[in-house]
């Protein structure tokens, strides 16, 4: 039986991967953030990221074509694949749930950085992104919030919001030679494969 109206903890949802046509749709705006449907989706997305060691999840990745994103920027990232800029906040950004996010670039400056994606497991690509953005969204209470982001923080937001428009990071690559399996890229770039040990502690 459905328990639509009961309080419940979220369900872990399966992540779909590149090749699934759902990842190529433009997702619909959320009309009522306070609806049962959206509040259930939010708790399911939270439960899902809790089981994954990830920095972001967009609703289309769990087969829901609505403009909802959950992301964070980790507190200190010792992982050298992330090119941290002087504006990087060592405190990171706590898990943030965004409904109907809108991004406005603050300048034309573009920077390249390595990006993984839950929907392309084991792969990395060097992707150009706006260095500085402003972004606005509704929080889970339906209240509008606006932030400014630079560097890695701005990159994560742009990556996740691309999912809402059916865009995956390989679409943005300028050089296919800068796309490949994580182990090979880490070796090639001279990075130690830190993430295995550092993420467990
Ligand atoms: Ni992704």
mmCIF file with all atom_site columns, C-alpha atoms and ligand atoms in Angstrom:
data_model
loop_
_atom_site.group_PDB
_atom_site.id
_atom_site.type_symbol
_atom_site.label_atom_id
_atom_site.label_alt_id
_atom_site.label_comp_id
_atom_site.label_asym_id
_atom_site.label_entity_id
_atom_site.label_seq_id
_atom_site.pdbx_PDB_ins_code
_atom_site.Cartn_x
_atom_site.Cartn_y
_atom_site.Cartn_z
_atom_site.occupancy
_atom_site.B_iso_or_equiv
_atom_site.pdbx_formal_charge
_atom_site.auth_seq_id
_atom_site.auth_comp_id
_atom_site.auth_asym_id
_atom_site.auth_atom_id
_atom_site.pdbx_PDB_model_num
ATOM   1   C  CA  . UNK A 1 1   ? 0.000  0.000  0.000   1.00 0.00 ? 1   UNK A CA  1
ATOM   2   C  CA  . UNK A 1 2   ? 1.081  3.562  -0.615  1.00 0.00 ? 2   UNK A CA  1
ATOM   3   C  CA  . UNK A 1 3   ? 1.759  5.654  2.426   1.00 0.00 ? 3   UNK A CA  1
ATOM   4   C  CA  . UNK A 1 4   ? 1.671  8.929  0.607   1.00 0.00 ? 4   UNK A CA  1
ATOM   5   C  CA  . UNK A 1 5   ? 0.892  11.156 3.526   1.00 0.00 ? 5   UNK A CA  1
ATOM   6   C  CA  . UNK A 1 6   ? 2.897  9.537  6.246   1.00 0.00 ? 6   UNK A CA  1
ATOM   7   C  CA  . UNK A 1 7   ? 6.229  10.891 7.388   1.00 0.00 ? 7   UNK A CA  1
ATOM   8   C  CA  . UNK A 1 8   ? 8.919  8.568  6.222   1.00 0.00 ? 8   UNK A CA  1
ATOM   9   C  CA  . UNK A 1 9   ? 12.614 8.518  5.743   1.00 0.00 ? 9   UNK A CA  1
ATOM   10  C  CA  . UNK A 1 10  ? 13.792 8.625  2.180   1.00 0.00 ? 10  UNK A CA  1
ATOM   11  C  CA  . UNK A 1 11  ? 14.286 5.718  -0.147  1.00 0.00 ? 11  UNK A CA  1
ATOM   12  C  CA  . UNK A 1 12  ? 17.569 5.180  -1.903  1.00 0.00 ? 12  UNK A CA  1
ATOM   13  C  CA  . UNK A 1 13  ? 16.883 5.601  -5.618  1.00 0.00 ? 13  UNK A CA  1
ATOM   14  C  CA  . UNK A 1 14  ? 18.872 3.971  -8.444  1.00 0.00 ? 14  UNK A CA  1
ATOM   15  C  CA  . UNK A 1 15  ? 21.191 6.237  -10.451 1.00 0.00 ? 15  UNK A CA  1
ATOM   16  C  CA  . UNK A 1 16  ? 20.833 6.055  -14.221 1.00 0.00 ? 16  UNK A CA  1
ATOM   17  C  CA  . UNK A 1 17  ? 23.883 6.340  -16.452 1.00 0.00 ? 17  UNK A CA  1
ATOM   18  C  CA  . UNK A 1 18  ? 24.796 7.932  -19.775 1.00 0.00 ? 18  UNK A CA  1
ATOM   19  C  CA  . UNK A 1 19  ? 22.935 6.303  -22.614 1.00 0.00 ? 19  UNK A CA  1
ATOM   20  C  CA  . UNK A 1 20  ? 19.636 6.371  -20.748 1.00 0.00 ? 20  UNK A CA  1
ATOM   21  C  CA  . UNK A 1 21  ? 17.428 8.774  -22.734 1.00 0.00 ? 21  UNK A CA  1
ATOM   22  C  CA  . UNK A 1 22  ? 15.936 10.275 -19.543 1.00 0.00 ? 22  UNK A CA  1
ATOM   23  C  CA  . UNK A 1 23  ? 19.271 12.055 -18.967 1.00 0.00 ? 23  UNK A CA  1
ATOM   24  C  CA  . UNK A 1 24  ? 18.751 13.941 -22.234 1.00 0.00 ? 24  UNK A CA  1
ATOM   25  C  CA  . UNK A 1 25  ? 15.438 15.604 -21.396 1.00 0.00 ? 25  UNK A CA  1
ATOM   26  C  CA  . UNK A 1 26  ? 14.833 19.173 -20.325 1.00 0.00 ? 26  UNK A CA  1
ATOM   27  C  CA  . UNK A 1 27  ? 13.306 18.856 -16.868 1.00 0.00 ? 27  UNK A CA  1
ATOM   28  C  CA  . UNK A 1 28  ? 10.150 20.671 -15.808 1.00 0.00 ? 28  UNK A CA  1
ATOM   29  C  CA  . UNK A 1 29  ? 10.100 23.467 -13.237 1.00 0.00 ? 29  UNK A CA  1
ATOM   30  C  CA  . UNK A 1 30  ? 8.640  22.590 -9.848  1.00 0.00 ? 30  UNK A CA  1
ATOM   31  C  CA  . UNK A 1 31  ? 5.321  24.337 -9.299  1.00 0.00 ? 31  UNK A CA  1
ATOM   32  C  CA  . UNK A 1 32  ? 4.863  23.712 -5.590  1.00 0.00 ? 32  UNK A CA  1
ATOM   33  C  CA  . UNK A 1 33  ? 7.996  22.985 -3.547  1.00 0.00 ? 33  UNK A CA  1
ATOM   34  C  CA  . UNK A 1 34  ? 5.846  22.134 -0.524  1.00 0.00 ? 34  UNK A CA  1
ATOM   35  C  CA  . UNK A 1 35  ? 3.846  19.396 -2.266  1.00 0.00 ? 35  UNK A CA  1
ATOM   36  C  CA  . UNK A 1 36  ? 4.071  15.834 -0.976  1.00 0.00 ? 36  UNK A CA  1
ATOM   37  C  CA  . UNK A 1 37  ? 5.600  14.790 -4.285  1.00 0.00 ? 37  UNK A CA  1
ATOM   38  C  CA  . UNK A 1 38  ? 8.499  17.226 -3.981  1.00 0.00 ? 38  UNK A CA  1
ATOM   39  C  CA  . UNK A 1 39  ? 9.064  16.723 -0.277  1.00 0.00 ? 39  UNK A CA  1
ATOM   40  C  CA  . UNK A 1 40  ? 9.222  12.957 -0.886  1.00 0.00 ? 40  UNK A CA  1
ATOM   41  C  CA  . UNK A 1 41  ? 11.645 13.476 -3.770  1.00 0.00 ? 41  UNK A CA  1
ATOM   42  C  CA  . UNK A 1 42  ? 13.855 15.628 -1.519  1.00 0.00 ? 42  UNK A CA  1
ATOM   43  C  CA  . UNK A 1 43  ? 14.008 12.988 1.217   1.00 0.00 ? 43  UNK A CA  1
ATOM   44  C  CA  . UNK A 1 44  ? 14.695 10.278 -1.362  1.00 0.00 ? 44  UNK A CA  1
ATOM   45  C  CA  . UNK A 1 45  ? 17.529 12.329 -2.915  1.00 0.00 ? 45  UNK A CA  1
ATOM   46  C  CA  . UNK A 1 46  ? 19.013 12.916 0.560   1.00 0.00 ? 46  UNK A CA  1
ATOM   47  C  CA  . UNK A 1 47  ? 18.847 9.200  1.332   1.00 0.00 ? 47  UNK A CA  1
ATOM   48  C  CA  . UNK A 1 48  ? 20.476 8.468  -2.023  1.00 0.00 ? 48  UNK A CA  1
ATOM   49  C  CA  . UNK A 1 49  ? 23.449 10.822 -1.553  1.00 0.00 ? 49  UNK A CA  1
ATOM   50  C  CA  . UNK A 1 50  ? 23.919 9.455  1.972   1.00 0.00 ? 50  UNK A CA  1
ATOM   51  C  CA  . UNK A 1 51  ? 24.807 6.096  0.445   1.00 0.00 ? 51  UNK A CA  1
ATOM   52  C  CA  . UNK A 1 52  ? 27.189 7.568  -2.147  1.00 0.00 ? 52  UNK A CA  1
ATOM   53  C  CA  . UNK A 1 53  ? 30.404 9.430  -1.724  1.00 0.00 ? 53  UNK A CA  1
ATOM   54  C  CA  . UNK A 1 54  ? 29.428 12.232 -4.054  1.00 0.00 ? 54  UNK A CA  1
ATOM   55  C  CA  . UNK A 1 55  ? 29.202 15.987 -4.340  1.00 0.00 ? 55  UNK A CA  1
ATOM   56  C  CA  . UNK A 1 56  ? 25.971 16.329 -6.208  1.00 0.00 ? 56  UNK A CA  1
ATOM   57  C  CA  . UNK A 1 57  ? 22.837 14.721 -7.508  1.00 0.00 ? 57  UNK A CA  1
ATOM   58  C  CA  . UNK A 1 58  ? 20.268 16.102 -9.924  1.00 0.00 ? 58  UNK A CA  1
ATOM   59  C  CA  . UNK A 1 59  ? 16.732 14.693 -10.033 1.00 0.00 ? 59  UNK A CA  1
ATOM   60  C  CA  . UNK A 1 60  ? 17.025 13.432 -13.642 1.00 0.00 ? 60  UNK A CA  1
ATOM   61  C  CA  . UNK A 1 61  ? 19.825 11.117 -12.463 1.00 0.00 ? 61  UNK A CA  1
ATOM   62  C  CA  . UNK A 1 62  ? 17.199 9.306  -10.391 1.00 0.00 ? 62  UNK A CA  1
ATOM   63  C  CA  . UNK A 1 63  ? 14.750 9.312  -13.331 1.00 0.00 ? 63  UNK A CA  1
ATOM   64  C  CA  . UNK A 1 64  ? 12.708 12.294 -12.103 1.00 0.00 ? 64  UNK A CA  1
ATOM   65  C  CA  . UNK A 1 65  ? 12.408 15.030 -14.729 1.00 0.00 ? 65  UNK A CA  1
ATOM   66  C  CA  . UNK A 1 66  ? 12.005 17.953 -12.340 1.00 0.00 ? 66  UNK A CA  1
ATOM   67  C  CA  . UNK A 1 67  ? 14.348 20.890 -11.690 1.00 0.00 ? 67  UNK A CA  1
ATOM   68  C  CA  . UNK A 1 68  ? 15.745 19.781 -8.344  1.00 0.00 ? 68  UNK A CA  1
ATOM   69  C  CA  . UNK A 1 69  ? 19.441 19.529 -7.381  1.00 0.00 ? 69  UNK A CA  1
ATOM   70  C  CA  . UNK A 1 70  ? 21.246 18.513 -4.212  1.00 0.00 ? 70  UNK A CA  1
ATOM   71  C  CA  . UNK A 1 71  ? 24.947 19.385 -3.906  1.00 0.00 ? 71  UNK A CA  1
ATOM   72  C  CA  . UNK A 1 72  ? 27.756 20.193 -1.517  1.00 0.00 ? 72  UNK A CA  1
ATOM   73  C  CA  . UNK A 1 73  ? 31.339 21.320 -1.656  1.00 0.00 ? 73  UNK A CA  1
ATOM   74  C  CA  . UNK A 1 74  ? 33.468 19.273 0.653   1.00 0.00 ? 74  UNK A CA  1
ATOM   75  C  CA  . UNK A 1 75  ? 35.167 20.972 3.554   1.00 0.00 ? 75  UNK A CA  1
ATOM   76  C  CA  . UNK A 1 76  ? 38.787 20.498 2.763   1.00 0.00 ? 76  UNK A CA  1
ATOM   77  C  CA  . UNK A 1 77  ? 39.461 18.735 -0.396  1.00 0.00 ? 77  UNK A CA  1
ATOM   78  C  CA  . UNK A 1 78  ? 42.881 17.165 -0.488  1.00 0.00 ? 78  UNK A CA  1
ATOM   79  C  CA  . UNK A 1 79  ? 42.047 15.604 -3.795  1.00 0.00 ? 79  UNK A CA  1
ATOM   80  C  CA  . UNK A 1 80  ? 44.406 17.275 -6.272  1.00 0.00 ? 80  UNK A CA  1
ATOM   81  C  CA  . UNK A 1 81  ? 42.129 16.699 -9.237  1.00 0.00 ? 81  UNK A CA  1
ATOM   82  C  CA  . UNK A 1 82  ? 40.153 19.666 -7.930  1.00 0.00 ? 82  UNK A CA  1
ATOM   83  C  CA  . UNK A 1 83  ? 41.997 22.809 -8.926  1.00 0.00 ? 83  UNK A CA  1
ATOM   84  C  CA  . UNK A 1 84  ? 41.125 25.025 -6.034  1.00 0.00 ? 84  UNK A CA  1
ATOM   85  C  CA  . UNK A 1 85  ? 41.274 28.739 -6.652  1.00 0.00 ? 85  UNK A CA  1
ATOM   86  C  CA  . UNK A 1 86  ? 42.165 31.446 -4.135  1.00 0.00 ? 86  UNK A CA  1
ATOM   87  C  CA  . UNK A 1 87  ? 38.465 32.058 -3.513  1.00 0.00 ? 87  UNK A CA  1
ATOM   88  C  CA  . UNK A 1 88  ? 37.964 28.454 -2.409  1.00 0.00 ? 88  UNK A CA  1
ATOM   89  C  CA  . UNK A 1 89  ? 36.334 28.412 0.985   1.00 0.00 ? 89  UNK A CA  1
ATOM   90  C  CA  . UNK A 1 90  ? 38.078 25.796 3.121   1.00 0.00 ? 90  UNK A CA  1
ATOM   91  C  CA  . UNK A 1 91  ? 34.822 25.364 5.013   1.00 0.00 ? 91  UNK A CA  1
ATOM   92  C  CA  . UNK A 1 92  ? 33.171 24.219 1.793   1.00 0.00 ? 92  UNK A CA  1
ATOM   93  C  CA  . UNK A 1 93  ? 29.425 24.491 1.213   1.00 0.00 ? 93  UNK A CA  1
ATOM   94  C  CA  . UNK A 1 94  ? 27.019 22.330 3.226   1.00 0.00 ? 94  UNK A CA  1
ATOM   95  C  CA  . UNK A 1 95  ? 24.510 20.095 1.438   1.00 0.00 ? 95  UNK A CA  1
ATOM   96  C  CA  . UNK A 1 96  ? 22.203 22.477 -0.403  1.00 0.00 ? 96  UNK A CA  1
ATOM   97  C  CA  . UNK A 1 97  ? 18.869 21.555 -1.964  1.00 0.00 ? 97  UNK A CA  1
ATOM   98  C  CA  . UNK A 1 98  ? 17.946 23.751 -4.917  1.00 0.00 ? 98  UNK A CA  1
ATOM   99  C  CA  . UNK A 1 99  ? 14.584 23.901 -6.638  1.00 0.00 ? 99  UNK A CA  1
ATOM   100 C  CA  . UNK A 1 100 ? 14.300 25.681 -10.016 1.00 0.00 ? 100 UNK A CA  1
ATOM   101 C  CA  . UNK A 1 101 ? 17.882 27.009 -9.893  1.00 0.00 ? 101 UNK A CA  1
ATOM   102 C  CA  . UNK A 1 102 ? 18.931 29.835 -12.229 1.00 0.00 ? 102 UNK A CA  1
ATOM   103 C  CA  . UNK A 1 103 ? 22.573 30.633 -13.005 1.00 0.00 ? 103 UNK A CA  1
ATOM   104 C  CA  . UNK A 1 104 ? 23.906 34.006 -14.154 1.00 0.00 ? 104 UNK A CA  1
ATOM   105 C  CA  . UNK A 1 105 ? 27.581 34.240 -15.145 1.00 0.00 ? 105 UNK A CA  1
ATOM   106 C  CA  . UNK A 1 106 ? 29.339 37.187 -13.517 1.00 0.00 ? 106 UNK A CA  1
ATOM   107 C  CA  . UNK A 1 107 ? 32.077 37.476 -16.128 1.00 0.00 ? 107 UNK A CA  1
ATOM   108 C  CA  . UNK A 1 108 ? 33.270 35.820 -19.326 1.00 0.00 ? 108 UNK A CA  1
ATOM   109 C  CA  . UNK A 1 109 ? 36.193 34.157 -17.545 1.00 0.00 ? 109 UNK A CA  1
ATOM   110 C  CA  . UNK A 1 110 ? 36.280 30.417 -18.262 1.00 0.00 ? 110 UNK A CA  1
ATOM   111 C  CA  . UNK A 1 111 ? 38.368 27.875 -16.395 1.00 0.00 ? 111 UNK A CA  1
ATOM   112 C  CA  . UNK A 1 112 ? 38.960 24.176 -17.038 1.00 0.00 ? 112 UNK A CA  1
ATOM   113 C  CA  . UNK A 1 113 ? 38.769 21.538 -14.318 1.00 0.00 ? 113 UNK A CA  1
ATOM   114 C  CA  . UNK A 1 114 ? 38.389 17.776 -13.960 1.00 0.00 ? 114 UNK A CA  1
ATOM   115 C  CA  . UNK A 1 115 ? 34.847 16.578 -13.336 1.00 0.00 ? 115 UNK A CA  1
ATOM   116 C  CA  . UNK A 1 116 ? 33.431 13.194 -12.438 1.00 0.00 ? 116 UNK A CA  1
ATOM   117 C  CA  . UNK A 1 117 ? 29.720 12.346 -12.678 1.00 0.00 ? 117 UNK A CA  1
ATOM   118 C  CA  . UNK A 1 118 ? 27.636 9.639  -11.015 1.00 0.00 ? 118 UNK A CA  1
ATOM   119 C  CA  . UNK A 1 119 ? 26.115 8.954  -14.408 1.00 0.00 ? 119 UNK A CA  1
ATOM   120 C  CA  . UNK A 1 120 ? 29.558 8.286  -15.960 1.00 0.00 ? 120 UNK A CA  1
ATOM   121 C  CA  . UNK A 1 121 ? 31.108 6.043  -13.322 1.00 0.00 ? 121 UNK A CA  1
ATOM   122 C  CA  . UNK A 1 122 ? 34.894 5.726  -13.372 1.00 0.00 ? 122 UNK A CA  1
ATOM   123 C  CA  . UNK A 1 123 ? 35.417 8.558  -15.869 1.00 0.00 ? 123 UNK A CA  1
ATOM   124 C  CA  . UNK A 1 124 ? 36.815 12.081 -15.685 1.00 0.00 ? 124 UNK A CA  1
ATOM   125 C  CA  . UNK A 1 125 ? 36.805 14.949 -18.147 1.00 0.00 ? 125 UNK A CA  1
ATOM   126 C  CA  . UNK A 1 126 ? 38.366 18.396 -18.214 1.00 0.00 ? 126 UNK A CA  1
ATOM   127 C  CA  . UNK A 1 127 ? 35.431 20.740 -18.649 1.00 0.00 ? 127 UNK A CA  1
ATOM   128 C  CA  . UNK A 1 128 ? 35.287 24.504 -19.280 1.00 0.00 ? 128 UNK A CA  1
ATOM   129 C  CA  . UNK A 1 129 ? 33.007 26.411 -16.905 1.00 0.00 ? 129 UNK A CA  1
ATOM   130 C  CA  . UNK A 1 130 ? 32.330 30.002 -15.939 1.00 0.00 ? 130 UNK A CA  1
ATOM   131 C  CA  . UNK A 1 131 ? 34.681 30.922 -13.141 1.00 0.00 ? 131 UNK A CA  1
ATOM   132 C  CA  . UNK A 1 132 ? 32.221 33.222 -11.321 1.00 0.00 ? 132 UNK A CA  1
ATOM   133 C  CA  . UNK A 1 133 ? 28.467 32.932 -11.166 1.00 0.00 ? 133 UNK A CA  1
ATOM   134 C  CA  . UNK A 1 134 ? 25.474 34.107 -9.225  1.00 0.00 ? 134 UNK A CA  1
ATOM   135 C  CA  . UNK A 1 135 ? 22.794 31.506 -8.664  1.00 0.00 ? 135 UNK A CA  1
ATOM   136 C  CA  . UNK A 1 136 ? 19.290 31.660 -7.252  1.00 0.00 ? 136 UNK A CA  1
ATOM   137 C  CA  . UNK A 1 137 ? 16.943 28.888 -6.252  1.00 0.00 ? 137 UNK A CA  1
ATOM   138 C  CA  . UNK A 1 138 ? 14.054 27.989 -3.996  1.00 0.00 ? 138 UNK A CA  1
ATOM   139 C  CA  . UNK A 1 139 ? 14.992 26.103 -0.858  1.00 0.00 ? 139 UNK A CA  1
ATOM   140 C  CA  . UNK A 1 140 ? 12.860 23.170 0.416   1.00 0.00 ? 140 UNK A CA  1
ATOM   141 C  CA  . UNK A 1 141 ? 10.646 25.674 2.262   1.00 0.00 ? 141 UNK A CA  1
ATOM   142 C  CA  . UNK A 1 142 ? 9.941  27.452 -1.012  1.00 0.00 ? 142 UNK A CA  1
ATOM   143 C  CA  . UNK A 1 143 ? 11.999 30.514 -0.054  1.00 0.00 ? 143 UNK A CA  1
ATOM   144 C  CA  . UNK A 1 144 ? 14.267 32.146 -2.624  1.00 0.00 ? 144 UNK A CA  1
ATOM   145 C  CA  . UNK A 1 145 ? 17.987 32.247 -1.914  1.00 0.00 ? 145 UNK A CA  1
ATOM   146 C  CA  . UNK A 1 146 ? 20.833 33.767 -3.916  1.00 0.00 ? 146 UNK A CA  1
ATOM   147 C  CA  . UNK A 1 147 ? 24.547 33.044 -3.702  1.00 0.00 ? 147 UNK A CA  1
ATOM   148 C  CA  . UNK A 1 148 ? 27.733 34.006 -5.464  1.00 0.00 ? 148 UNK A CA  1
ATOM   149 C  CA  . UNK A 1 149 ? 30.229 31.265 -6.316  1.00 0.00 ? 149 UNK A CA  1
ATOM   150 C  CA  . UNK A 1 150 ? 33.695 31.085 -7.814  1.00 0.00 ? 150 UNK A CA  1
ATOM   151 C  CA  . UNK A 1 151 ? 35.970 28.315 -8.991  1.00 0.00 ? 151 UNK A CA  1
ATOM   152 C  CA  . UNK A 1 152 ? 35.167 24.817 -7.783  1.00 0.00 ? 152 UNK A CA  1
ATOM   153 C  CA  . UNK A 1 153 ? 31.913 25.827 -6.068  1.00 0.00 ? 153 UNK A CA  1
ATOM   154 C  CA  . UNK A 1 154 ? 30.718 27.475 -9.304  1.00 0.00 ? 154 UNK A CA  1
ATOM   155 C  CA  . UNK A 1 155 ? 31.792 24.390 -11.255 1.00 0.00 ? 155 UNK A CA  1
ATOM   156 C  CA  . UNK A 1 156 ? 29.736 22.001 -9.127  1.00 0.00 ? 156 UNK A CA  1
ATOM   157 C  CA  . UNK A 1 157 ? 26.621 24.173 -9.467  1.00 0.00 ? 157 UNK A CA  1
ATOM   158 C  CA  . UNK A 1 158 ? 27.024 24.459 -13.261 1.00 0.00 ? 158 UNK A CA  1
ATOM   159 C  CA  . UNK A 1 159 ? 27.599 20.692 -13.615 1.00 0.00 ? 159 UNK A CA  1
ATOM   160 C  CA  . UNK A 1 160 ? 24.498 19.793 -11.600 1.00 0.00 ? 160 UNK A CA  1
ATOM   161 C  CA  . UNK A 1 161 ? 22.274 22.379 -13.279 1.00 0.00 ? 161 UNK A CA  1
ATOM   162 C  CA  . UNK A 1 162 ? 23.351 21.108 -16.713 1.00 0.00 ? 162 UNK A CA  1
ATOM   163 C  CA  . UNK A 1 163 ? 21.624 17.824 -15.829 1.00 0.00 ? 163 UNK A CA  1
ATOM   164 C  CA  . UNK A 1 164 ? 18.328 19.747 -15.675 1.00 0.00 ? 164 UNK A CA  1
ATOM   165 C  CA  . UNK A 1 165 ? 18.768 20.682 -19.340 1.00 0.00 ? 165 UNK A CA  1
ATOM   166 C  CA  . UNK A 1 166 ? 19.765 17.210 -20.504 1.00 0.00 ? 166 UNK A CA  1
ATOM   167 C  CA  . UNK A 1 167 ? 23.455 18.137 -20.786 1.00 0.00 ? 167 UNK A CA  1
ATOM   168 C  CA  . UNK A 1 168 ? 26.225 15.783 -19.655 1.00 0.00 ? 168 UNK A CA  1
ATOM   169 C  CA  . UNK A 1 169 ? 29.792 17.012 -19.227 1.00 0.00 ? 169 UNK A CA  1
ATOM   170 C  CA  . UNK A 1 170 ? 31.180 15.170 -22.308 1.00 0.00 ? 170 UNK A CA  1
ATOM   171 C  CA  . UNK A 1 171 ? 29.001 17.538 -24.377 1.00 0.00 ? 171 UNK A CA  1
ATOM   172 C  CA  . UNK A 1 172 ? 31.144 20.424 -23.139 1.00 0.00 ? 172 UNK A CA  1
ATOM   173 C  CA  . UNK A 1 173 ? 34.599 18.912 -23.661 1.00 0.00 ? 173 UNK A CA  1
ATOM   174 C  CA  . UNK A 1 174 ? 36.891 20.945 -25.892 1.00 0.00 ? 174 UNK A CA  1
ATOM   175 C  CA  . UNK A 1 175 ? 39.398 18.140 -26.308 1.00 0.00 ? 175 UNK A CA  1
ATOM   176 C  CA  . UNK A 1 176 ? 38.420 14.474 -26.256 1.00 0.00 ? 176 UNK A CA  1
ATOM   177 C  CA  . UNK A 1 177 ? 41.993 13.666 -25.195 1.00 0.00 ? 177 UNK A CA  1
ATOM   178 C  CA  . UNK A 1 178 ? 41.057 15.228 -21.846 1.00 0.00 ? 178 UNK A CA  1
ATOM   179 C  CA  . UNK A 1 179 ? 38.438 12.554 -21.187 1.00 0.00 ? 179 UNK A CA  1
ATOM   180 C  CA  . UNK A 1 180 ? 39.083 9.092  -19.874 1.00 0.00 ? 180 UNK A CA  1
ATOM   181 C  CA  . UNK A 1 181 ? 39.159 6.606  -17.086 1.00 0.00 ? 181 UNK A CA  1
ATOM   182 C  CA  . UNK A 1 182 ? 39.941 8.059  -13.691 1.00 0.00 ? 182 UNK A CA  1
ATOM   183 C  CA  . UNK A 1 183 ? 42.879 5.778  -12.968 1.00 0.00 ? 183 UNK A CA  1
ATOM   184 C  CA  . UNK A 1 184 ? 44.566 6.731  -16.241 1.00 0.00 ? 184 UNK A CA  1
ATOM   185 C  CA  . UNK A 1 185 ? 43.956 10.454 -15.830 1.00 0.00 ? 185 UNK A CA  1
ATOM   186 C  CA  . UNK A 1 186 ? 45.302 10.418 -12.280 1.00 0.00 ? 186 UNK A CA  1
ATOM   187 C  CA  . UNK A 1 187 ? 48.428 8.626  -13.460 1.00 0.00 ? 187 UNK A CA  1
ATOM   188 C  CA  . UNK A 1 188 ? 48.853 10.857 -16.476 1.00 0.00 ? 188 UNK A CA  1
ATOM   189 C  CA  . UNK A 1 189 ? 48.433 14.083 -14.530 1.00 0.00 ? 189 UNK A CA  1
ATOM   190 C  CA  . UNK A 1 190 ? 50.807 12.905 -11.837 1.00 0.00 ? 190 UNK A CA  1
ATOM   191 C  CA  . UNK A 1 191 ? 48.104 12.807 -9.174  1.00 0.00 ? 191 UNK A CA  1
ATOM   192 C  CA  . UNK A 1 192 ? 48.190 10.154 -6.527  1.00 0.00 ? 192 UNK A CA  1
ATOM   193 C  CA  . UNK A 1 193 ? 44.935 8.202  -6.440  1.00 0.00 ? 193 UNK A CA  1
ATOM   194 C  CA  . UNK A 1 194 ? 44.098 9.791  -3.103  1.00 0.00 ? 194 UNK A CA  1
ATOM   195 C  CA  . UNK A 1 195 ? 40.370 9.464  -3.245  1.00 0.00 ? 195 UNK A CA  1
ATOM   196 C  CA  . UNK A 1 196 ? 40.284 5.813  -2.207  1.00 0.00 ? 196 UNK A CA  1
ATOM   197 C  CA  . UNK A 1 197 ? 42.052 6.337  1.057   1.00 0.00 ? 197 UNK A CA  1
ATOM   198 C  CA  . UNK A 1 198 ? 40.982 9.891  1.835   1.00 0.00 ? 198 UNK A CA  1
ATOM   199 C  CA  . UNK A 1 199 ? 37.265 9.275  1.405   1.00 0.00 ? 199 UNK A CA  1
ATOM   200 C  CA  . UNK A 1 200 ? 37.084 6.459  3.905   1.00 0.00 ? 200 UNK A CA  1
ATOM   201 C  CA  . UNK A 1 201 ? 38.495 8.402  6.828   1.00 0.00 ? 201 UNK A CA  1
HETATM 202 NI NI1 . LIG B 2 .   ? 26.753 14.678 -13.025 1.00 0.00 ? 1   LIG B NI1 1
#
